[in-house]
Amino acid sequence: MPFHVMLIPTLGCPANCSYCWSSEEKSPIMKIETIKEVVEWLKVFRGDSVTFTFHGGEPLLAGAEFYREALPLLAEGLSTRHIAFAIQTNLWKMTHEIAEIFAEYNVPIGSSLDGPKELNDSQRGKGYFDKTMKGYEIARAHGLEVRFITTFTSHSVKSREEIFNFYLENGLTLKFHPCLPSLKGDNPNQWTLEPEEYGELLIYLLDKYLENLGRIEVMNIDHLCKGVFTGKGAVCTYVDCMGDTFAVGPEGSIYPCYRFVGMPEYVMGNVYDRPTMADLAQSEAWKQMFQYKEYVDTACSKCAHIKYCRGGCPYNALVPSDGKIEGVDPHCPAYKMIFDEINDRVNEEMFGSSGMMENMMFQPHSTKPSRSGIMSIMLKKL
């Protein structure tokens, strides 16, 4: 659903991942009164269907009683529209009690795992893998859907085959993202994946996916291909998310996205004040986000991929430059690499060459694609 509200019960987290960019020690935990205010705010804010994603930090730190109250408050308080839930958690605090609550409301789980145990723990910390898998087993025992996100770093990208095979052999869906500069520590770029490396990784995983179709799902490749096919981004990174995605921090502050939570300069309002869209639009953060959109319209106007890329993620573009709009998402070169690759393969498969329509018209069978076909991914129902 296009309207997405991320609820951030806390920015605290029991883990201490080496490259973490979002956790904050001793962060306050959201009170149930804030959930009640979210409901009252949304009753007048807009009336369409909404997906609520609990994010963090570590959202399970809020505890079972929080979710026992929060989920029915949201579902019943906004019962005139369709409501969906999701959560992103490292699963360390998963219990049978929480799993039962989530099962009642059909809450799919996103978690984090960077590959096999040794590699994962070398990046995220000793013991991380076992704690996460313990929570995973509890969630699965209650019928909950669990998918993992893998963070590729400058270190782990060298083990890309090992990571892919781990997901393949364990029957897991692969979703991934490149490591971002950390907001803590003296060396924020120690683990960061460079754009060119990320582009090469995307093309590699496209090849591996095509080699193993039917045996594994690689969500990022599905989304990238679907974006090219439909002419519109399939996930938030590649769409104009402003105005359709919001995040609510532990104390009720409203932000453009969960990635900005905890940054005072990106506060647009507070649910306790029940702001309208017009009220939020008066904030400096809102204006900045839409200035970025306008910047993309100009800076990327001649790019063949603008409709289904939209300059990438505003957070990636704004935060490293201290809020100054100096360029698009730094991963732009990677996006161009994979979008070019997808388009080339579509043209090759459909037209038998680099995209010349004449080849299809006059010599339709003269050239066979030299690489695996891609239309099966583009036509896949997501």
Short mmCIF file of C-alpha atoms in Angstrom, two decimals:
data_model
loop_
_atom_site.label_atom_id
_atom_site.label_comp_id
_atom_site.label_asym_id
_atom_site.label_seq_id
_atom_site.Cartn_x
_atom_site.Cartn_y
_atom_site.Cartn_z
CA MET A 1 0.00 0.00 0.00
CA PRO A 2 1.42 3.42 -0.91
CA PHE A 3 0.68 5.05 2.48
CA HIS A 4 3.29 3.83 4.94
CA VAL A 5 3.75 4.84 8.57
CA MET A 6 6.85 3.56 10.36
CA LEU A 7 6.57 3.37 14.13
CA ILE A 8 9.87 3.55 16.02
CA PRO A 9 9.29 2.31 19.60
CA THR A 10 12.94 2.98 20.47
CA LEU A 11 16.30 3.72 18.92
CA GLY A 12 17.97 1.49 21.51
CA CYS A 13 19.32 -1.91 20.51
CA PRO A 14 20.91 -4.81 22.43
CA ALA A 15 23.28 -5.55 19.55
CA ASN A 16 26.38 -3.55 18.73
CA CYS A 17 26.97 -4.14 15.03
CA SER A 18 30.31 -2.81 13.82
CA TYR A 19 28.84 -0.76 10.98
CA CYS A 20 25.53 0.27 12.60
CA TRP A 21 24.29 3.69 11.63
CA SER A 22 20.99 3.99 13.50
CA SER A 23 21.06 2.65 17.07
CA GLU A 24 21.21 4.96 20.06
CA GLU A 25 21.96 3.74 23.58
CA LYS A 26 19.49 4.50 26.38
CA SER A 27 16.88 5.65 23.92
CA PRO A 28 13.42 6.14 25.47
CA ILE A 29 10.71 3.58 24.70
CA MET A 30 7.46 4.69 23.15
CA LYS A 31 4.48 4.85 25.49
CA ILE A 32 1.17 3.30 24.52
CA GLU A 33 -0.37 6.79 24.75
CA THR A 34 1.69 7.71 21.70
CA ILE A 35 0.08 4.87 19.74
CA LYS A 36 -3.32 6.24 20.75
CA GLU A 37 -2.29 9.64 19.45
CA VAL A 38 -1.12 8.07 16.18
CA VAL A 39 -4.62 6.68 15.72
CA GLU A 40 -6.28 10.01 16.44
CA TRP A 41 -3.86 11.81 14.14
CA LEU A 42 -4.46 9.45 11.24
CA LYS A 43 -8.23 9.64 11.62
CA VAL A 44 -8.08 13.19 10.30
CA PHE A 45 -4.76 13.14 8.42
CA ARG A 46 -5.80 10.91 5.51
CA GLY A 47 -8.31 8.15 5.06
CA ASP A 48 -6.71 5.58 2.78
CA SER A 49 -5.29 2.18 3.65
CA VAL A 50 -2.03 2.14 5.57
CA THR A 51 0.85 -0.19 6.35
CA PHE A 52 2.44 0.15 9.79
CA THR A 53 6.02 -1.06 10.11
CA PHE A 54 7.62 -1.23 13.55
CA HIS A 55 11.28 -0.36 13.18
CA GLY A 56 14.19 0.83 15.28
CA GLY A 57 16.71 0.50 16.89
CA GLU A 58 15.25 -2.74 18.14
CA PRO A 59 11.43 -2.53 18.29
CA LEU A 60 11.03 -5.70 20.39
CA LEU A 61 12.56 -3.83 23.32
CA ALA A 62 9.09 -2.31 23.74
CA GLY A 63 7.96 -5.69 25.10
CA ALA A 64 4.99 -7.99 24.70
CA GLU A 65 2.50 -5.81 26.58
CA PHE A 66 3.21 -2.89 24.25
CA TYR A 67 2.28 -4.95 21.19
CA ARG A 68 -0.66 -6.58 22.95
CA GLU A 69 -2.12 -3.08 23.29
CA ALA A 70 -0.70 -1.35 20.21
CA LEU A 71 -1.84 -3.75 17.48
CA PRO A 72 -5.56 -3.76 18.39
CA LEU A 73 -5.49 0.00 18.99
CA LEU A 74 -4.25 0.55 15.44
CA ALA A 75 -6.40 -2.13 13.81
CA GLU A 76 -9.64 -1.27 15.59
CA GLY A 77 -9.10 2.47 15.83
CA LEU A 78 -8.67 2.67 12.05
CA SER A 79 -11.06 -0.17 11.20
CA THR A 80 -12.78 1.77 8.42
CA ARG A 81 -9.75 1.22 6.19
CA HIS A 82 -7.46 -1.69 5.37
CA ILE A 83 -4.56 -2.00 7.82
CA ALA A 84 -1.42 -4.10 7.41
CA PHE A 85 1.49 -4.62 9.79
CA ALA A 86 5.18 -5.52 9.54
CA ILE A 87 8.22 -5.38 11.78
CA GLN A 88 11.99 -5.15 11.29
CA THR A 89 13.85 -6.79 14.19
CA ASN A 90 17.03 -8.70 14.96
CA LEU A 91 14.77 -11.25 16.75
CA TRP A 92 16.91 -11.43 19.90
CA LYS A 93 13.96 -10.47 22.10
CA MET A 94 11.44 -12.70 20.32
CA THR A 95 9.40 -14.82 22.74
CA HIS A 96 6.53 -17.25 22.31
CA GLU A 97 4.27 -14.64 23.87
CA ILE A 98 5.21 -11.98 21.33
CA ALA A 99 5.05 -14.48 18.47
CA GLU A 100 1.49 -15.40 19.46
CA ILE A 101 0.48 -11.73 19.38
CA PHE A 102 2.09 -11.24 15.96
CA ALA A 103 0.45 -14.38 14.60
CA GLU A 104 -2.98 -13.06 15.58
CA TYR A 105 -2.38 -9.96 13.46
CA ASN A 106 -0.44 -11.66 10.67
CA VAL A 107 2.70 -9.58 11.15
CA PRO A 108 5.48 -10.53 8.69
CA ILE A 109 8.99 -10.16 10.04
CA GLY A 110 12.05 -8.69 8.45
CA SER A 111 15.31 -9.48 10.18
CA SER A 112 19.03 -9.09 9.52
CA LEU A 113 21.61 -11.73 8.74
CA ASP A 114 24.77 -11.16 6.72
CA GLY A 115 25.35 -14.76 5.66
CA PRO A 116 26.95 -17.81 7.33
CA LYS A 117 27.67 -17.66 11.05
CA GLU A 118 31.39 -16.87 10.93
CA LEU A 119 31.02 -14.13 8.32
CA ASN A 120 27.91 -12.69 9.94
CA ASP A 121 29.46 -12.49 13.40
CA SER A 122 32.66 -10.96 12.08
CA GLN A 123 30.57 -7.94 10.99
CA ARG A 124 27.72 -7.85 13.48
CA GLY A 125 29.42 -9.19 16.62
CA LYS A 126 30.09 -12.54 18.25
CA GLY A 127 26.93 -14.43 19.12
CA TYR A 128 24.68 -12.45 16.80
CA PHE A 129 23.93 -15.37 14.46
CA ASP A 130 22.87 -17.79 17.20
CA LYS A 131 20.67 -15.24 18.97
CA THR A 132 18.96 -14.29 15.74
CA MET A 133 18.38 -17.88 14.67
CA LYS A 134 16.91 -18.72 18.11
CA GLY A 135 14.35 -15.96 17.61
CA TYR A 136 13.80 -17.12 14.04
CA GLU A 137 12.89 -20.63 15.21
CA ILE A 138 10.38 -19.23 17.71
CA ALA A 139 8.77 -17.05 15.04
CA ARG A 140 8.56 -19.90 12.54
CA ALA A 141 7.08 -22.21 15.20
CA HIS A 142 4.11 -19.83 15.31
CA GLY A 143 3.75 -19.73 11.53
CA LEU A 144 5.24 -16.26 11.09
CA GLU A 145 6.89 -15.32 7.81
CA VAL A 146 10.51 -14.26 8.30
CA ARG A 147 12.79 -12.76 5.67
CA PHE A 148 16.33 -11.57 6.18
CA ILE A 149 18.15 -8.50 4.90
CA THR A 150 21.85 -8.91 4.25
CA THR A 151 24.15 -5.92 4.47
CA PHE A 152 27.01 -6.14 2.02
CA THR A 153 30.10 -4.32 3.25
CA SER A 154 33.51 -3.67 1.75
CA HIS A 155 34.55 -6.83 3.59
CA SER A 156 31.68 -9.22 2.89
CA VAL A 157 31.32 -8.36 -0.79
CA LYS A 158 34.45 -10.45 -1.32
CA SER A 159 32.42 -13.45 -0.08
CA ARG A 160 29.40 -12.79 -2.31
CA GLU A 161 29.31 -16.36 -3.66
CA GLU A 162 29.42 -17.85 -0.18
CA ILE A 163 26.59 -15.56 0.94
CA PHE A 164 24.43 -16.35 -2.09
CA ASN A 165 24.95 -20.07 -1.60
CA PHE A 166 24.05 -19.76 2.08
CA TYR A 167 20.66 -18.35 1.16
CA LEU A 168 20.20 -20.81 -1.68
CA GLU A 169 21.07 -23.89 0.36
CA ASN A 170 18.92 -22.85 3.32
CA GLY A 171 15.85 -22.01 1.24
CA LEU A 172 15.87 -18.37 2.35
CA THR A 173 14.78 -15.31 0.41
CA LEU A 174 17.67 -12.94 -0.27
CA LYS A 175 17.17 -9.22 0.25
CA PHE A 176 20.17 -6.96 0.64
CA HIS A 177 21.48 -3.44 0.81
CA PRO A 178 24.89 -1.80 0.66
CA CYS A 179 26.53 -0.70 3.88
CA LEU A 180 26.06 3.01 4.55
CA PRO A 181 28.51 5.29 6.38
CA SER A 182 28.13 4.79 10.12
CA LEU A 183 26.90 7.61 12.33
CA LYS A 184 29.11 6.43 15.18
CA GLY A 185 32.83 5.91 15.58
CA ASP A 186 35.85 7.71 14.15
CA ASN A 187 35.94 5.88 10.83
CA PRO A 188 32.41 6.06 9.35
CA ASN A 189 33.46 4.65 5.97
CA GLN A 190 35.35 1.60 7.27
CA TRP A 191 32.64 -0.82 6.09
CA THR A 192 31.04 1.28 3.36
CA LEU A 193 30.48 -0.40 -0.01
CA GLU A 194 31.61 1.82 -2.87
CA PRO A 195 29.07 2.49 -5.65
CA GLU A 196 31.06 0.69 -8.34
CA GLU A 197 31.45 -2.35 -6.09
CA TYR A 198 27.72 -2.27 -5.42
CA GLY A 199 26.95 -2.08 -9.14
CA GLU A 200 29.17 -5.09 -9.83
CA LEU A 201 27.45 -6.94 -6.97
CA LEU A 202 24.00 -6.22 -8.42
CA ILE A 203 25.00 -7.56 -11.83
CA TYR A 204 26.61 -10.62 -10.24
CA LEU A 205 23.44 -11.36 -8.26
CA LEU A 206 21.32 -10.87 -11.36
CA ASP A 207 23.40 -13.56 -13.07
CA LYS A 208 23.19 -15.89 -10.08
CA TYR A 209 19.45 -15.37 -9.82
CA LEU A 210 18.93 -16.22 -13.48
CA GLU A 211 21.06 -19.34 -13.07
CA ASN A 212 18.89 -20.48 -10.16
CA LEU A 213 15.38 -19.36 -11.09
CA GLY A 214 12.79 -21.33 -9.18
CA ARG A 215 15.25 -22.23 -6.42
CA ILE A 216 15.63 -18.84 -4.72
CA GLU A 217 13.98 -15.43 -4.57
CA VAL A 218 16.20 -12.34 -4.78
CA MET A 219 13.88 -9.51 -3.88
CA ASN A 220 16.10 -6.63 -4.97
CA ILE A 221 16.49 -8.03 -8.47
CA ASP A 222 12.74 -8.62 -8.68
CA HIS A 223 12.11 -4.99 -7.75
CA LEU A 224 14.73 -3.56 -10.09
CA CYS A 225 13.41 -5.56 -13.04
CA LYS A 226 9.81 -4.69 -12.20
CA GLY A 227 10.71 -1.02 -12.10
CA VAL A 228 12.17 -1.16 -15.60
CA PHE A 229 9.15 -3.15 -16.85
CA THR A 230 6.50 -0.81 -15.38
CA GLY A 231 8.41 2.46 -15.68
CA LYS A 232 7.94 3.13 -11.96
CA GLY A 233 10.05 2.24 -8.94
CA ALA A 234 8.84 -0.82 -7.05
CA VAL A 235 10.32 0.06 -3.61
CA CYS A 236 10.81 3.29 -1.68
CA THR A 237 14.43 3.79 -2.78
CA TYR A 238 13.29 4.44 -6.34
CA VAL A 239 10.10 6.49 -5.92
CA ASP A 240 9.15 9.93 -4.70
CA CYS A 241 8.28 8.75 -1.19
CA MET A 242 7.69 12.24 0.21
CA GLY A 243 4.16 12.67 1.48
CA ASP A 244 3.36 8.94 1.38
CA THR A 245 5.89 7.70 3.94
CA PHE A 246 6.27 8.98 7.48
CA ALA A 247 7.99 7.79 10.63
CA VAL A 248 6.92 8.41 14.21
CA GLY A 249 9.69 8.46 16.79
CA PRO A 250 9.52 7.22 20.41
CA GLU A 251 8.12 10.51 21.70
CA GLY A 252 5.70 11.16 18.83
CA SER A 253 7.81 13.31 16.53
CA ILE A 254 7.02 12.88 12.83
CA TYR A 255 9.86 12.42 10.33
CA PRO A 256 10.05 11.80 6.55
CA CYS A 257 11.37 8.24 7.13
CA TYR A 258 12.73 6.01 9.89
CA ARG A 259 16.26 6.76 8.78
CA PHE A 260 15.89 10.36 9.94
CA VAL A 261 14.49 9.52 13.39
CA GLY A 262 16.58 11.10 16.14
CA MET A 263 17.74 13.98 13.92
CA PRO A 264 15.98 17.13 15.23
CA GLU A 265 16.47 18.99 11.96
CA TYR A 266 14.19 16.50 10.20
CA VAL A 267 11.23 16.74 12.59
CA MET A 268 8.11 17.85 10.70
CA GLY A 269 5.61 17.80 13.56
CA ASN A 270 4.29 15.67 16.41
CA VAL A 271 1.31 13.31 16.55
CA TYR A 272 0.19 14.88 19.82
CA ASP A 273 -0.53 18.07 17.85
CA ARG A 274 -2.43 16.10 15.16
CA PRO A 275 -0.96 18.07 12.26
CA THR A 276 -2.58 18.12 8.82
CA MET A 277 -0.63 17.56 5.64
CA ALA A 278 -0.61 21.34 5.19
CA ASP A 279 0.89 21.74 8.66
CA LEU A 280 3.69 19.27 7.90
CA ALA A 281 4.34 21.04 4.60
CA GLN A 282 5.31 24.18 6.54
CA SER A 283 8.25 22.43 8.19
CA GLU A 284 11.80 22.93 6.94
CA ALA A 285 12.27 19.17 6.67
CA TRP A 286 9.27 18.83 4.33
CA LYS A 287 10.50 21.72 2.19
CA GLN A 288 13.95 20.18 1.99
CA MET A 289 12.59 16.82 0.88
CA PHE A 290 10.58 18.39 -1.90
CA GLN A 291 13.53 20.56 -2.91
CA TYR A 292 15.42 17.31 -3.38
CA LYS A 293 12.62 16.03 -5.62
CA GLU A 294 12.84 19.18 -7.72
CA TYR A 295 16.61 18.82 -7.87
CA VAL A 296 16.22 15.29 -9.24
CA ASP A 297 13.78 16.52 -11.86
CA THR A 298 16.50 18.82 -13.18
CA ALA A 299 19.74 16.95 -12.48
CA CYS A 300 18.45 13.61 -13.79
CA SER A 301 16.23 14.92 -16.57
CA LYS A 302 18.41 13.41 -19.31
CA CYS A 303 18.90 10.06 -17.59
CA ALA A 304 17.10 7.17 -19.27
CA HIS A 305 16.25 5.70 -15.87
CA ILE A 306 14.72 8.73 -14.15
CA LYS A 307 11.14 7.40 -14.06
CA TYR A 308 11.98 4.25 -12.12
CA CYS A 309 14.96 5.56 -10.16
CA ARG A 310 14.05 9.11 -9.07
CA GLY A 311 17.58 9.83 -7.91
CA GLY A 312 17.64 7.07 -5.33
CA CYS A 313 17.14 7.54 -1.59
CA PRO A 314 16.94 11.14 -0.26
CA TYR A 315 18.54 10.06 3.01
CA ASN A 316 21.62 8.78 1.18
CA ALA A 317 21.85 12.09 -0.67
CA LEU A 318 21.17 14.52 2.17
CA VAL A 319 22.74 13.19 5.36
CA PRO A 320 26.36 12.78 4.14
CA SER A 321 26.31 16.42 2.97
CA ASP A 322 24.82 17.75 6.23
CA GLY A 323 21.51 18.44 4.55
CA LYS A 324 22.88 20.32 1.57
CA ILE A 325 21.44 19.27 -1.77
CA GLU A 326 24.65 18.74 -3.71
CA GLY A 327 23.83 15.59 -5.65
CA VAL A 328 21.63 12.55 -5.85
CA ASP A 329 22.03 9.25 -3.98
CA PRO A 330 25.79 8.44 -4.03
CA HIS A 331 24.89 4.95 -5.25
CA CYS A 332 23.73 6.47 -8.55
CA PRO A 333 26.60 4.82 -10.50
CA ALA A 334 25.49 1.41 -9.17
CA TYR A 335 21.88 2.06 -10.12
CA LYS A 336 22.93 3.07 -13.63
CA MET A 337 25.04 -0.06 -13.97
CA ILE A 338 22.23 -2.45 -13.08
CA PHE A 339 19.49 -0.55 -14.94
CA ASP A 340 21.68 -0.43 -18.06
CA GLU A 341 22.32 -4.15 -17.70
CA ILE A 342 18.63 -4.95 -17.35
CA ASN A 343 17.71 -2.82 -20.35
CA ASP A 344 20.48 -4.33 -22.47
CA ARG A 345 19.30 -7.83 -21.64
CA VAL A 346 15.68 -6.98 -22.41
CA ASN A 347 16.67 -5.55 -25.78
CA GLU A 348 18.90 -8.51 -26.52
CA GLU A 349 16.21 -10.99 -25.60
CA MET A 350 13.41 -9.24 -27.45
CA PHE A 351 15.22 -7.91 -30.48
CA GLY A 352 18.20 -10.23 -30.79
CA SER A 353 20.79 -7.44 -30.57
CA SER A 354 21.49 -4.21 -28.72
CA GLY A 355 17.98 -2.98 -29.19
CA MET A 356 17.66 -2.16 -32.89
CA MET A 357 14.02 -2.62 -33.85
CA GLU A 358 15.12 -3.37 -37.40
CA ASN A 359 16.63 -6.64 -36.25
CA MET A 360 13.30 -7.78 -34.93
CA MET A 361 11.51 -6.70 -38.10
CA PHE A 362 13.88 -8.15 -40.67
CA GLN A 363 16.00 -10.79 -38.94
CA PRO A 364 13.96 -11.99 -35.95
CA HIS A 365 15.85 -15.26 -35.52
CA SER A 366 19.29 -14.28 -36.69
CA THR A 367 20.82 -13.72 -33.27
CA LYS A 368 20.25 -15.64 -30.05
CA PRO A 369 20.74 -14.01 -26.67
CA SER A 370 24.20 -14.73 -25.34
CA ARG A 371 23.05 -14.50 -21.72
CA SER A 372 20.18 -15.90 -19.67
CA GLY A 373 16.75 -14.46 -20.40
CA ILE A 374 15.33 -11.83 -18.11
CA MET A 375 11.70 -11.51 -19.15
CA SER A 376 10.71 -14.28 -16.73
CA ILE A 377 11.76 -11.98 -13.85
CA MET A 378 10.16 -8.89 -15.32
CA LEU A 379 6.83 -10.66 -15.75
CA LYS A 380 6.93 -12.20 -12.28
CA LYS A 381 4.07 -11.27 -9.99
CA LEU A 382 5.39 -9.60 -6.86
#
